[in-house]
Amino acid sequence: MADLLAMLVRLATGVSVREVAGWTGKSCVFFANHASNLDALVIWAALPKEIREQTSPVAARDYWAKNAIRRWISGKIFKAILLNRKGRPEDRSHPLQGVFDALESGRSIIIFPEGTRNPEGALQNFKPGIFHVRQRFPASVMIPISLQNLNRILPKGQWLPVPLIGRITVHPPLEEIADENCGEFLVRARAAVAMGLQKDKCNES
Amino acid sequence: MVGVLALLVAASIAGAVMARRAGPEKKASVANFNARTKSWWVMVGIFAVTLYLGHWTTVVLFCLLSFCALREFITLNETRNCDHVVLFWCFFVILPLQYFLVGIEWYGLASIFIPVYAFIFIPIRKVMSGETKDFLATTAKIQWGMLTCVYFVSHMPMIMTLPIKDWSGGNGPLLFFFVATAQASDVFQYCWGKLMGKRKIAPKLSPNKTVEGALGGIATTLLLAVGMSFVTPFNPWQAALMALVICLAGFFGGLVMSAIKRDLGAKDWGNSIAGHGGVMDRIDSLCFAAPLFFHLTSFYFGTGMDPKPPDWIFSLFGK
């Protein structure tokens, strides 16, 4: 079922990834720009099967737990980690606890450090969440991903998709730099994603 | 058909020999040649099977080709978020409807549906979004995409339903004649250009096109067309003239699409066909030639298409 869905998504959006340099087999953090509801689904579907099976997208609970169908898709098909976007006062645990648990158990995750989608598709500043993940799990490999055109396939506020061809670029992992503060790390991580969004539409071939 | 198979076999053998003999500096272009040949096998196979299966499967095949071409065209264009809904209409309503009209042989509507009805609908739906920035530019881009990728391409399955005077050979061979001539012209121009091309025709637009390639390619294609004339209602010199029109329209169609591609900053329209690029890279020379071939054949050899809708449409409204 999951494989079938992944194949359909790859076919519909023209997006797939052959290999991931830097894949260590466990606890990798894929992070990407966020412009469409499709983003998490597309990255998950584009990854090679053995990576996909060990990777969970991180998604907003208020969207993905809204009804039975979405709960079933997020829970059973792509085993998403659902986060509360609005912190609840009675909830004492760390807002990223679900992410920490997944990485602890060796699973890899897909996160969107901008936190929310930008209607125009431009890259916003990164929120510090990704830096906390980095501090908690210094050994995890951080892999930047750039997504193009997905905001045109399904823009924010639309529910009918237009069948354009998306593009995904998986960059080499971020290098280790000791004693980096939060701001520096966020700028560096954002620059890595932005690099793949420049408007060179020339095909590689 | 037999001739095409012979050509493909020859190309495959030549490719295998070249792959063994080629020096390291020629490896890339031999690999490209072999990828192209392999893709040709697949494309010829699919085309032959659809032609054999009849006119509705042909309509569906070209509908899918249009869909892929339009997808490549719109992807490379900078459309805006406010165009989203009108694009949805283009892909999922207007495009299938055009091919449906071709399929039910309502010639009178199929031949004007996009340039009249769709071209009125597109700006109206766009104006409803209230966005004025780049209005004319984006409207024109979408309309151009619909015209070349959908309207022009849909003239190929229309050939399947064209009634022809004193001819019992069927229309499948006629469509085959058209596609084989247009594609052979591309292939022969490429081969002659590779073998002895020196003077470039349009270095900025299409660096591979040379005077020697174009002349040699067109001459070879005319010979091929004369050889194929027995499957068409044309006599040999008529077939040669038709082939000349197809070659010229194909040549300039390719140049125009190439100019648009370069304007948009891309080398290929896509990467869906190994060695060739995108679907649009393969059918760019068919776009302009298809309506010309359709109408010329209809003028001189047709018995006249019926512009009225098929009877069952009248019966829907109780007439």
Short mmCIF file of C-alpha atoms in Angstrom, two decimals:
data_model
loop_
_atom_site.label_atom_id
_atom_site.label_comp_id
_atom_site.label_asym_id
_atom_site.label_seq_id
_atom_site.Cartn_x
_atom_site.Cartn_y
_atom_site.Cartn_z
CA MET A 1 0.00 0.00 0.00
CA ALA A 2 2.73 2.43 1.01
CA ASP A 3 4.84 1.40 -1.99
CA LEU A 4 1.89 1.85 -4.32
CA LEU A 5 1.20 5.33 -2.96
CA ALA A 6 4.87 6.25 -3.28
CA MET A 7 4.92 5.04 -6.88
CA LEU A 8 1.79 7.02 -7.75
CA VAL A 9 3.23 10.18 -6.20
CA ARG A 10 6.52 9.72 -8.08
CA LEU A 11 4.61 9.23 -11.32
CA ALA A 12 2.28 12.18 -10.77
CA THR A 13 4.93 14.72 -9.79
CA GLY A 14 7.88 13.40 -11.81
CA VAL A 15 10.03 13.47 -8.69
CA SER A 16 12.40 10.72 -7.63
CA VAL A 17 15.77 10.32 -5.95
CA ARG A 18 18.24 7.66 -7.10
CA GLU A 19 20.73 7.78 -4.25
CA VAL A 20 21.40 9.77 -1.13
CA ALA A 21 25.02 10.64 -0.44
CA GLY A 22 25.54 10.63 3.30
CA TRP A 23 22.81 8.12 4.15
CA THR A 24 24.16 6.30 7.17
CA GLY A 25 21.31 3.86 7.67
CA LYS A 26 19.91 5.51 10.78
CA SER A 27 19.00 8.75 12.47
CA CYS A 28 19.34 11.04 9.49
CA VAL A 29 17.61 14.40 9.47
CA PHE A 30 16.28 15.46 6.06
CA PHE A 31 15.30 19.13 6.03
CA ALA A 32 13.68 21.04 3.19
CA ASN A 33 11.89 24.19 2.14
CA HIS A 34 8.13 24.16 2.69
CA ALA A 35 5.71 25.62 0.17
CA SER A 36 2.99 23.02 -0.33
CA ASN A 37 1.01 20.41 1.58
CA LEU A 38 2.56 17.91 -0.79
CA ASP A 39 6.12 18.53 0.41
CA ALA A 40 6.36 15.85 3.11
CA LEU A 41 4.52 13.30 1.00
CA VAL A 42 6.71 13.98 -2.05
CA ILE A 43 10.05 13.74 -0.22
CA TRP A 44 8.91 10.57 1.48
CA ALA A 45 7.75 9.07 -1.83
CA ALA A 46 10.84 10.17 -3.76
CA LEU A 47 13.34 8.54 -1.38
CA PRO A 48 14.63 5.08 -2.34
CA LYS A 49 12.57 2.28 -0.76
CA GLU A 50 15.04 1.21 1.92
CA ILE A 51 15.42 4.79 3.10
CA ARG A 52 11.71 5.52 2.85
CA GLU A 53 10.83 2.63 5.11
CA GLN A 54 12.99 4.04 7.89
CA THR A 55 11.95 7.66 7.53
CA SER A 56 9.07 9.54 9.10
CA PRO A 57 7.88 12.98 8.03
CA VAL A 58 7.22 15.43 10.85
CA ALA A 59 3.83 17.08 10.36
CA ALA A 60 1.32 19.31 12.10
CA ARG A 61 -1.16 17.51 14.34
CA ASP A 62 -3.92 20.06 13.72
CA TYR A 63 -3.92 19.14 10.01
CA TRP A 64 -3.05 15.46 9.96
CA ALA A 65 -5.17 14.30 12.88
CA LYS A 66 -8.27 16.18 11.82
CA ASN A 67 -10.28 13.25 10.49
CA ALA A 68 -10.10 9.47 10.21
CA ILE A 69 -8.70 9.42 6.67
CA ARG A 70 -5.87 11.83 7.44
CA ARG A 71 -5.13 10.00 10.71
CA TRP A 72 -4.97 6.71 8.82
CA ILE A 73 -2.69 8.11 6.09
CA SER A 74 -0.34 9.86 8.50
CA GLY A 75 -0.28 7.04 11.03
CA LYS A 76 -0.38 3.88 8.95
CA ILE A 77 1.01 4.82 5.53
CA PHE A 78 3.83 7.18 6.18
CA LYS A 79 4.13 6.84 9.92
CA ALA A 80 4.34 10.56 10.47
CA ILE A 81 5.42 12.16 13.72
CA LEU A 82 2.68 14.63 14.61
CA LEU A 83 3.60 17.78 16.50
CA ASN A 84 1.39 20.30 18.27
CA ARG A 85 1.95 23.64 16.67
CA LYS A 86 0.24 25.53 19.48
CA GLY A 87 1.80 24.52 22.77
CA ARG A 88 -0.76 23.33 25.30
CA PRO A 89 -0.20 24.59 28.86
CA GLU A 90 -1.01 21.20 30.44
CA ASP A 91 1.58 19.55 28.23
CA ARG A 92 4.88 19.64 30.09
CA SER A 93 6.97 17.59 27.65
CA HIS A 94 9.32 19.20 25.12
CA PRO A 95 7.41 20.22 21.94
CA LEU A 96 9.86 18.19 19.86
CA GLN A 97 9.63 15.09 22.10
CA GLY A 98 8.15 12.99 19.29
CA VAL A 99 11.09 13.85 17.04
CA PHE A 100 13.61 13.03 19.77
CA ASP A 101 11.96 9.65 20.43
CA ALA A 102 12.08 8.75 16.73
CA LEU A 103 15.75 9.67 16.36
CA GLU A 104 16.52 7.87 19.61
CA SER A 105 15.05 4.68 18.17
CA GLY A 106 17.17 5.05 15.03
CA ARG A 107 14.48 6.28 12.63
CA SER A 108 15.20 9.13 10.25
CA ILE A 109 12.99 12.18 9.94
CA ILE A 110 11.88 14.79 7.40
CA ILE A 111 11.46 18.29 8.83
CA PHE A 112 10.62 21.73 7.50
CA PRO A 113 12.63 24.25 9.53
CA GLU A 114 10.61 27.22 8.24
CA GLY A 115 7.73 25.90 10.36
CA THR A 116 5.00 26.94 7.96
CA ARG A 117 4.31 27.26 4.24
CA ASN A 118 4.96 30.49 2.42
CA PRO A 119 2.18 31.30 -0.07
CA GLU A 120 4.61 32.78 -2.62
CA GLY A 121 7.02 29.88 -2.28
CA ALA A 122 9.96 32.04 -1.19
CA LEU A 123 12.34 30.61 1.42
CA GLN A 124 11.74 32.09 4.89
CA ASN A 125 14.06 32.18 7.89
CA PHE A 126 14.56 28.91 9.73
CA LYS A 127 13.12 28.44 13.23
CA PRO A 128 15.50 27.19 15.93
CA GLY A 129 13.86 23.74 16.24
CA ILE A 130 16.35 22.14 13.88
CA PHE A 131 19.22 23.49 15.99
CA HIS A 132 17.78 21.83 19.12
CA VAL A 133 17.58 18.54 17.23
CA ARG A 134 21.20 19.02 16.19
CA GLN A 135 22.30 19.67 19.79
CA ARG A 136 20.41 16.71 21.18
CA PHE A 137 21.76 14.33 18.50
CA PRO A 138 25.20 15.60 17.43
CA ALA A 139 25.86 12.32 15.62
CA SER A 140 22.86 12.60 13.31
CA VAL A 141 23.58 13.44 9.67
CA MET A 142 21.85 16.60 8.45
CA ILE A 143 20.83 16.32 4.79
CA PRO A 144 19.47 19.46 3.04
CA ILE A 145 16.80 19.03 0.36
CA SER A 146 15.49 21.62 -2.11
CA LEU A 147 12.02 21.25 -3.58
CA GLN A 148 10.99 23.18 -6.67
CA ASN A 149 7.63 23.68 -8.37
CA LEU A 150 5.59 21.84 -5.74
CA ASN A 151 4.04 25.14 -4.67
CA ARG A 152 2.80 25.42 -8.25
CA ILE A 153 1.37 21.89 -8.25
CA LEU A 154 -0.64 22.51 -5.09
CA PRO A 155 -0.31 26.07 -3.71
CA LYS A 156 -1.41 27.02 -0.23
CA GLY A 157 -5.17 27.44 -0.13
CA GLN A 158 -5.91 25.31 -3.20
CA TRP A 159 -7.26 21.77 -3.21
CA LEU A 160 -7.09 20.91 -6.92
CA PRO A 161 -3.61 19.95 -8.14
CA VAL A 162 -2.14 20.97 -11.49
CA PRO A 163 0.09 18.23 -12.96
CA LEU A 164 3.39 20.07 -13.36
CA ILE A 165 6.79 18.43 -13.07
CA GLY A 166 8.38 18.90 -9.65
CA ARG A 167 12.06 18.83 -8.88
CA ILE A 168 13.90 17.55 -5.85
CA THR A 169 17.59 18.06 -5.12
CA VAL A 170 19.23 16.12 -2.30
CA HIS A 171 22.40 17.94 -1.27
CA PRO A 172 25.48 16.48 0.43
CA PRO A 173 25.16 16.45 4.25
CA LEU A 174 26.02 19.58 6.24
CA GLU A 175 29.59 19.52 7.50
CA GLU A 176 30.40 19.36 11.18
CA ILE A 177 31.49 22.71 12.58
CA ALA A 178 32.38 22.77 16.25
CA ASP A 179 31.17 25.56 18.58
CA GLU A 180 28.62 26.97 16.19
CA ASN A 181 25.86 29.03 17.75
CA CYS A 182 22.19 28.74 16.85
CA GLY A 183 22.07 31.74 14.49
CA GLU A 184 25.14 30.66 12.53
CA PHE A 185 23.85 27.13 12.16
CA LEU A 186 20.42 28.27 10.96
CA VAL A 187 21.95 30.59 8.36
CA ARG A 188 24.21 27.83 7.09
CA ALA A 189 21.40 25.29 6.93
CA ARG A 190 19.15 27.75 5.11
CA ALA A 191 21.88 28.62 2.60
CA ALA A 192 22.29 24.92 1.78
CA VAL A 193 18.60 24.61 0.90
CA ALA A 194 18.55 27.96 -0.94
CA MET A 195 21.44 26.84 -3.15
CA GLY A 196 19.15 24.34 -4.89
CA LEU A 197 16.40 26.91 -5.47
CA GLN A 198 18.28 29.24 -7.74
CA LYS A 199 16.58 29.78 -11.03
CA ASP A 200 18.82 27.72 -13.22
CA LYS A 201 16.31 25.74 -15.16
CA CYS A 202 18.88 24.22 -17.48
CA ASN A 203 18.67 20.47 -17.33
CA GLU A 204 21.74 18.64 -16.23
CA SER A 205 21.87 16.25 -19.19
CA MET B 1 6.41 -0.45 -41.63
CA VAL B 2 8.88 -3.05 -42.87
CA GLY B 3 11.16 -0.21 -43.99
CA VAL B 4 11.02 1.41 -40.56
CA LEU B 5 11.88 -1.91 -38.90
CA ALA B 6 14.82 -2.34 -41.29
CA LEU B 7 16.06 1.16 -40.42
CA LEU B 8 15.80 0.45 -36.69
CA VAL B 9 17.64 -2.85 -37.02
CA ALA B 10 20.36 -1.09 -39.04
CA ALA B 11 20.63 1.69 -36.43
CA SER B 12 20.88 -0.82 -33.59
CA ILE B 13 23.62 -2.80 -35.36
CA ALA B 14 25.50 0.39 -36.26
CA GLY B 15 25.19 1.54 -32.63
CA ALA B 16 26.55 -1.75 -31.29
CA VAL B 17 29.50 -1.64 -33.73
CA MET B 18 30.25 2.00 -32.89
CA ALA B 19 30.07 1.31 -29.16
CA ARG B 20 32.79 -1.33 -29.60
CA ARG B 21 35.02 0.80 -31.84
CA ALA B 22 34.51 4.31 -30.48
CA GLY B 23 37.42 6.05 -28.81
CA PRO B 24 36.96 7.62 -25.39
CA GLU B 25 36.28 11.11 -26.85
CA LYS B 26 33.29 9.81 -28.85
CA LYS B 27 31.80 7.63 -26.07
CA ALA B 28 29.18 10.19 -25.04
CA SER B 29 27.72 10.77 -28.49
CA VAL B 30 27.63 7.03 -29.26
CA ALA B 31 25.86 6.41 -25.95
CA ASN B 32 23.37 9.14 -26.87
CA PHE B 33 22.88 7.54 -30.31
CA ASN B 34 22.17 4.16 -28.72
CA ALA B 35 19.80 5.65 -26.14
CA ARG B 36 17.95 7.38 -28.99
CA THR B 37 17.73 4.16 -31.01
CA LYS B 38 16.42 2.25 -28.00
CA SER B 39 13.77 4.90 -27.38
CA TRP B 40 12.84 4.75 -31.07
CA TRP B 41 12.14 1.03 -30.75
CA VAL B 42 9.76 1.72 -27.86
CA MET B 43 8.05 4.66 -29.58
CA VAL B 44 7.59 2.81 -32.90
CA GLY B 45 6.25 -0.21 -31.02
CA ILE B 46 3.68 1.80 -29.09
CA PHE B 47 2.64 3.73 -32.19
CA ALA B 48 2.24 0.60 -34.34
CA VAL B 49 0.12 -1.16 -31.71
CA THR B 50 -2.18 1.85 -31.25
CA LEU B 51 -2.65 2.29 -34.99
CA TYR B 52 -3.54 -1.38 -35.24
CA LEU B 53 -6.08 -1.11 -32.43
CA GLY B 54 -8.09 1.60 -34.16
CA HIS B 55 -9.07 5.20 -33.90
CA TRP B 56 -10.08 5.49 -30.23
CA THR B 57 -6.77 4.08 -28.98
CA THR B 58 -5.00 6.51 -31.30
CA VAL B 59 -7.05 9.35 -29.80
CA VAL B 60 -6.08 8.23 -26.29
CA LEU B 61 -2.37 7.93 -27.21
CA PHE B 62 -2.24 11.45 -28.63
CA CYS B 63 -4.27 12.75 -25.70
CA LEU B 64 -1.56 11.42 -23.37
CA LEU B 65 1.18 12.92 -25.56
CA SER B 66 -0.57 16.30 -25.44
CA PHE B 67 -0.89 16.01 -21.69
CA CYS B 68 2.84 15.33 -21.27
CA ALA B 69 3.81 18.10 -23.71
CA LEU B 70 1.54 20.66 -22.06
CA ARG B 71 2.92 19.63 -18.68
CA GLU B 72 6.46 20.25 -19.87
CA PHE B 73 5.46 23.56 -21.47
CA ILE B 74 3.67 24.96 -18.40
CA THR B 75 6.37 23.69 -16.03
CA LEU B 76 9.07 25.68 -17.81
CA ASN B 77 6.88 28.80 -17.97
CA GLU B 78 6.61 31.08 -14.99
CA THR B 79 2.90 30.93 -14.29
CA ARG B 80 1.57 32.60 -11.18
CA ASN B 81 -0.47 31.30 -8.27
CA CYS B 82 -3.54 33.12 -9.59
CA ASP B 83 -3.37 30.97 -12.76
CA HIS B 84 -3.81 27.80 -10.77
CA VAL B 85 -7.51 27.21 -11.41
CA VAL B 86 -7.38 28.10 -15.10
CA LEU B 87 -4.49 25.65 -15.51
CA PHE B 88 -6.58 22.98 -13.82
CA TRP B 89 -9.30 23.61 -16.44
CA CYS B 90 -6.76 23.41 -19.27
CA PHE B 91 -5.28 20.08 -18.15
CA PHE B 92 -8.37 18.27 -16.92
CA VAL B 93 -11.31 19.71 -18.85
CA ILE B 94 -10.33 21.45 -22.11
CA LEU B 95 -7.62 18.96 -23.13
CA PRO B 96 -9.73 15.78 -22.66
CA LEU B 97 -12.74 17.50 -24.22
CA GLN B 98 -10.77 18.38 -27.37
CA TYR B 99 -9.77 14.72 -27.80
CA PHE B 100 -13.31 13.59 -27.02
CA LEU B 101 -14.56 15.81 -29.87
CA VAL B 102 -11.92 14.32 -32.16
CA GLY B 103 -12.96 10.83 -31.04
CA ILE B 104 -16.69 11.30 -31.71
CA GLU B 105 -15.79 12.85 -35.09
CA TRP B 106 -17.54 16.15 -34.49
CA TYR B 107 -15.18 17.86 -36.89
CA GLY B 108 -17.05 21.20 -36.91
CA LEU B 109 -16.44 21.73 -33.18
CA ALA B 110 -13.07 19.95 -32.81
CA SER B 111 -11.51 22.21 -35.44
CA ILE B 112 -12.44 25.44 -33.64
CA PHE B 113 -12.93 24.37 -30.03
CA ILE B 114 -9.56 25.59 -28.73
CA PRO B 115 -8.95 28.72 -30.86
CA VAL B 116 -12.49 29.99 -30.22
CA TYR B 117 -14.08 28.56 -27.09
CA ALA B 118 -11.00 27.83 -24.99
CA PHE B 119 -9.34 31.10 -25.99
CA ILE B 120 -12.42 33.01 -24.82
CA PHE B 121 -12.74 30.96 -21.66
CA ILE B 122 -9.09 31.23 -20.53
CA PRO B 123 -8.93 35.05 -20.13
CA ILE B 124 -12.43 35.12 -18.62
CA ARG B 125 -11.50 32.58 -15.96
CA LYS B 126 -8.23 34.42 -15.37
CA VAL B 127 -9.86 37.82 -14.97
CA MET B 128 -12.00 36.32 -12.20
CA SER B 129 -8.90 35.99 -10.06
CA GLY B 130 -8.67 39.80 -10.05
CA GLU B 131 -4.90 39.83 -10.66
CA THR B 132 -3.76 42.28 -13.36
CA LYS B 133 0.01 41.89 -13.15
CA ASP B 134 1.40 40.13 -16.27
CA PHE B 135 -2.17 39.45 -17.35
CA LEU B 136 -1.54 39.53 -21.08
CA ALA B 137 1.78 37.70 -20.83
CA THR B 138 0.47 34.77 -18.79
CA THR B 139 -2.77 34.53 -20.79
CA ALA B 140 -0.78 34.43 -24.03
CA LYS B 141 1.58 31.78 -22.65
CA ILE B 142 -1.26 29.52 -21.58
CA GLN B 143 -3.03 30.02 -24.91
CA TRP B 144 0.15 29.27 -26.86
CA GLY B 145 0.63 26.11 -24.83
CA MET B 146 -2.93 24.99 -25.57
CA LEU B 147 -2.51 25.81 -29.26
CA THR B 148 0.76 23.97 -29.89
CA CYS B 149 0.60 21.14 -27.36
CA VAL B 150 -3.11 20.31 -27.64
CA TYR B 151 -4.78 21.82 -30.72
CA PHE B 152 -2.01 21.17 -33.26
CA VAL B 153 -1.21 17.71 -31.88
CA SER B 154 -4.89 16.71 -31.97
CA HIS B 155 -4.84 17.02 -35.77
CA MET B 156 -2.91 13.75 -35.91
CA PRO B 157 -5.72 11.54 -34.58
CA MET B 158 -8.09 13.64 -36.71
CA ILE B 159 -6.32 12.18 -39.76
CA MET B 160 -7.72 8.81 -38.66
CA THR B 161 -11.29 10.03 -39.28
CA LEU B 162 -10.71 11.98 -42.49
CA PRO B 163 -12.97 10.66 -45.28
CA ILE B 164 -10.95 10.28 -48.49
CA LYS B 165 -12.14 10.06 -52.10
CA ASP B 166 -11.77 6.69 -53.88
CA TRP B 167 -9.49 5.18 -51.29
CA SER B 168 -9.94 1.90 -49.49
CA GLY B 169 -6.50 1.63 -47.90
CA GLY B 170 -7.60 2.93 -44.50
CA ASN B 171 -6.48 6.02 -42.63
CA GLY B 172 -4.05 4.32 -40.25
CA PRO B 173 -1.40 4.06 -43.01
CA LEU B 174 -1.97 7.73 -43.83
CA LEU B 175 -1.24 8.79 -40.24
CA PHE B 176 1.72 6.43 -40.28
CA PHE B 177 2.97 8.11 -43.48
CA PHE B 178 2.75 11.52 -41.81
CA VAL B 179 4.48 10.59 -38.55
CA ALA B 180 7.15 8.48 -40.28
CA THR B 181 7.93 11.29 -42.76
CA ALA B 182 8.17 14.00 -40.09
CA GLN B 183 10.30 11.88 -37.76
CA ALA B 184 12.47 10.52 -40.58
CA SER B 185 13.16 14.11 -41.60
CA ASP B 186 14.45 14.80 -38.06
CA VAL B 187 16.53 11.64 -37.98
CA PHE B 188 18.05 12.06 -41.47
CA GLN B 189 18.85 15.72 -40.84
CA TYR B 190 20.58 14.68 -37.61
CA CYS B 191 22.54 11.93 -39.41
CA TRP B 192 23.58 14.05 -42.42
CA GLY B 193 24.49 16.86 -40.04
CA LYS B 194 26.68 14.55 -37.94
CA LEU B 195 28.34 13.07 -41.03
CA MET B 196 29.10 16.18 -43.07
CA GLY B 197 27.52 19.21 -41.43
CA LYS B 198 29.66 22.35 -41.64
CA ARG B 199 27.66 25.56 -42.14
CA LYS B 200 25.33 26.22 -39.24
CA ILE B 201 21.86 27.53 -40.13
CA ALA B 202 20.85 28.95 -36.77
CA PRO B 203 23.77 28.74 -34.35
CA LYS B 204 21.89 30.57 -31.60
CA LEU B 205 18.66 28.60 -31.86
CA SER B 206 19.69 25.09 -32.66
CA PRO B 207 23.45 24.49 -32.83
CA ASN B 208 23.01 21.03 -34.41
CA LYS B 209 21.15 22.22 -37.51
CA THR B 210 23.40 22.66 -40.56
CA VAL B 211 22.77 23.47 -44.22
CA GLU B 212 24.22 20.12 -45.30
CA GLY B 213 22.11 18.28 -42.71
CA ALA B 214 18.89 20.02 -43.74
CA LEU B 215 19.37 19.53 -47.50
CA GLY B 216 20.57 15.94 -47.23
CA GLY B 217 17.89 15.10 -44.69
CA ILE B 218 15.06 16.56 -46.73
CA ALA B 219 16.25 14.88 -49.95
CA THR B 220 16.48 11.49 -48.22
CA THR B 221 13.06 11.96 -46.66
CA LEU B 222 11.48 12.78 -50.02
CA LEU B 223 12.87 9.51 -51.41
CA LEU B 224 11.48 7.64 -48.42
CA ALA B 225 8.07 9.32 -48.90
CA VAL B 226 7.99 8.34 -52.58
CA GLY B 227 8.74 4.78 -51.49
CA MET B 228 5.87 4.88 -48.98
CA SER B 229 3.38 6.47 -51.39
CA PHE B 230 1.69 3.12 -52.13
CA VAL B 231 0.11 3.09 -48.63
CA THR B 232 -1.46 6.53 -49.22
CA PRO B 233 -3.95 8.01 -51.69
CA PHE B 234 -1.07 10.08 -53.16
CA ASN B 235 0.79 9.22 -56.34
CA PRO B 236 4.62 9.38 -56.06
CA TRP B 237 5.07 13.05 -56.93
CA GLN B 238 2.14 14.08 -54.72
CA ALA B 239 3.75 12.12 -51.89
CA ALA B 240 7.02 13.96 -52.51
CA LEU B 241 5.26 17.36 -52.39
CA MET B 242 3.43 16.42 -49.20
CA ALA B 243 6.72 15.27 -47.70
CA LEU B 244 8.32 18.59 -48.66
CA VAL B 245 5.57 20.49 -46.82
CA ILE B 246 5.96 18.19 -43.80
CA CYS B 247 9.76 18.62 -43.81
CA LEU B 248 9.64 22.42 -44.07
CA ALA B 249 6.88 22.82 -41.47
CA GLY B 250 8.71 20.35 -39.24
CA PHE B 251 12.02 22.15 -39.67
CA PHE B 252 10.56 25.56 -38.79
CA GLY B 253 8.30 24.12 -36.09
CA GLY B 254 11.42 22.67 -34.47
CA LEU B 255 13.21 26.02 -34.74
CA VAL B 256 10.28 27.92 -33.20
CA MET B 257 9.91 25.52 -30.29
CA SER B 258 13.65 25.64 -29.80
CA ALA B 259 13.57 29.47 -29.69
CA ILE B 260 10.84 29.31 -27.02
CA LYS B 261 12.83 26.75 -25.06
CA ARG B 262 15.93 28.91 -25.10
CA ASP B 263 13.89 31.97 -24.20
CA LEU B 264 12.77 30.04 -21.12
CA GLY B 265 16.37 29.14 -20.33
CA ALA B 266 16.27 25.38 -20.85
CA LYS B 267 18.19 22.93 -23.02
CA ASP B 268 15.53 20.23 -23.18
CA TRP B 269 11.82 20.31 -22.45
CA GLY B 270 12.16 17.45 -19.99
CA ASN B 271 13.94 14.16 -19.44
CA SER B 272 11.20 11.58 -19.87
CA ILE B 273 12.52 9.92 -23.08
CA ALA B 274 16.10 8.62 -22.76
CA GLY B 275 18.47 10.31 -25.23
CA HIS B 276 15.80 12.59 -26.70
CA GLY B 277 14.86 14.91 -23.81
CA GLY B 278 11.19 15.52 -23.15
CA VAL B 279 8.08 14.56 -25.08
CA MET B 280 8.03 18.06 -26.56
CA ASP B 281 11.58 17.60 -27.91
CA ARG B 282 10.30 14.62 -29.89
CA ILE B 283 7.03 16.07 -31.21
CA ASP B 284 8.09 19.70 -31.79
CA SER B 285 8.45 19.08 -35.53
CA LEU B 286 5.04 17.37 -35.69
CA CYS B 287 3.19 20.32 -34.13
CA PHE B 288 3.24 22.71 -37.06
CA ALA B 289 3.18 20.05 -39.75
CA ALA B 290 0.09 18.17 -38.47
CA PRO B 291 -2.60 20.79 -39.18
CA LEU B 292 -1.02 21.63 -42.57
CA PHE B 293 -0.92 17.99 -43.62
CA PHE B 294 -4.45 17.42 -42.36
CA HIS B 295 -5.94 20.36 -44.28
CA LEU B 296 -3.94 19.82 -47.49
CA THR B 297 -5.06 16.19 -47.56
CA SER B 298 -8.61 17.22 -46.83
CA PHE B 299 -8.64 19.92 -49.58
CA TYR B 300 -7.24 17.79 -52.36
CA PHE B 301 -8.17 14.23 -51.45
CA GLY B 302 -11.05 14.49 -48.97
CA THR B 303 -14.76 14.25 -49.61
CA GLY B 304 -15.39 17.07 -47.11
CA MET B 305 -15.75 16.67 -43.36
CA ASP B 306 -19.22 16.93 -41.88
CA PRO B 307 -19.29 19.93 -39.50
CA LYS B 308 -22.57 18.84 -37.87
CA PRO B 309 -22.50 17.05 -34.53
CA PRO B 310 -23.03 13.27 -34.56
CA ASP B 311 -26.67 12.17 -34.49
CA TRP B 312 -26.62 10.90 -30.91
CA ILE B 313 -25.91 14.44 -29.67
CA PHE B 314 -29.14 15.62 -31.35
CA SER B 315 -31.04 12.71 -29.89
CA LEU B 316 -29.83 13.76 -26.41
CA PHE B 317 -31.89 16.91 -26.85
CA GLY B 318 -34.89 15.06 -28.31
CA LYS B 319 -34.49 16.20 -31.90
#
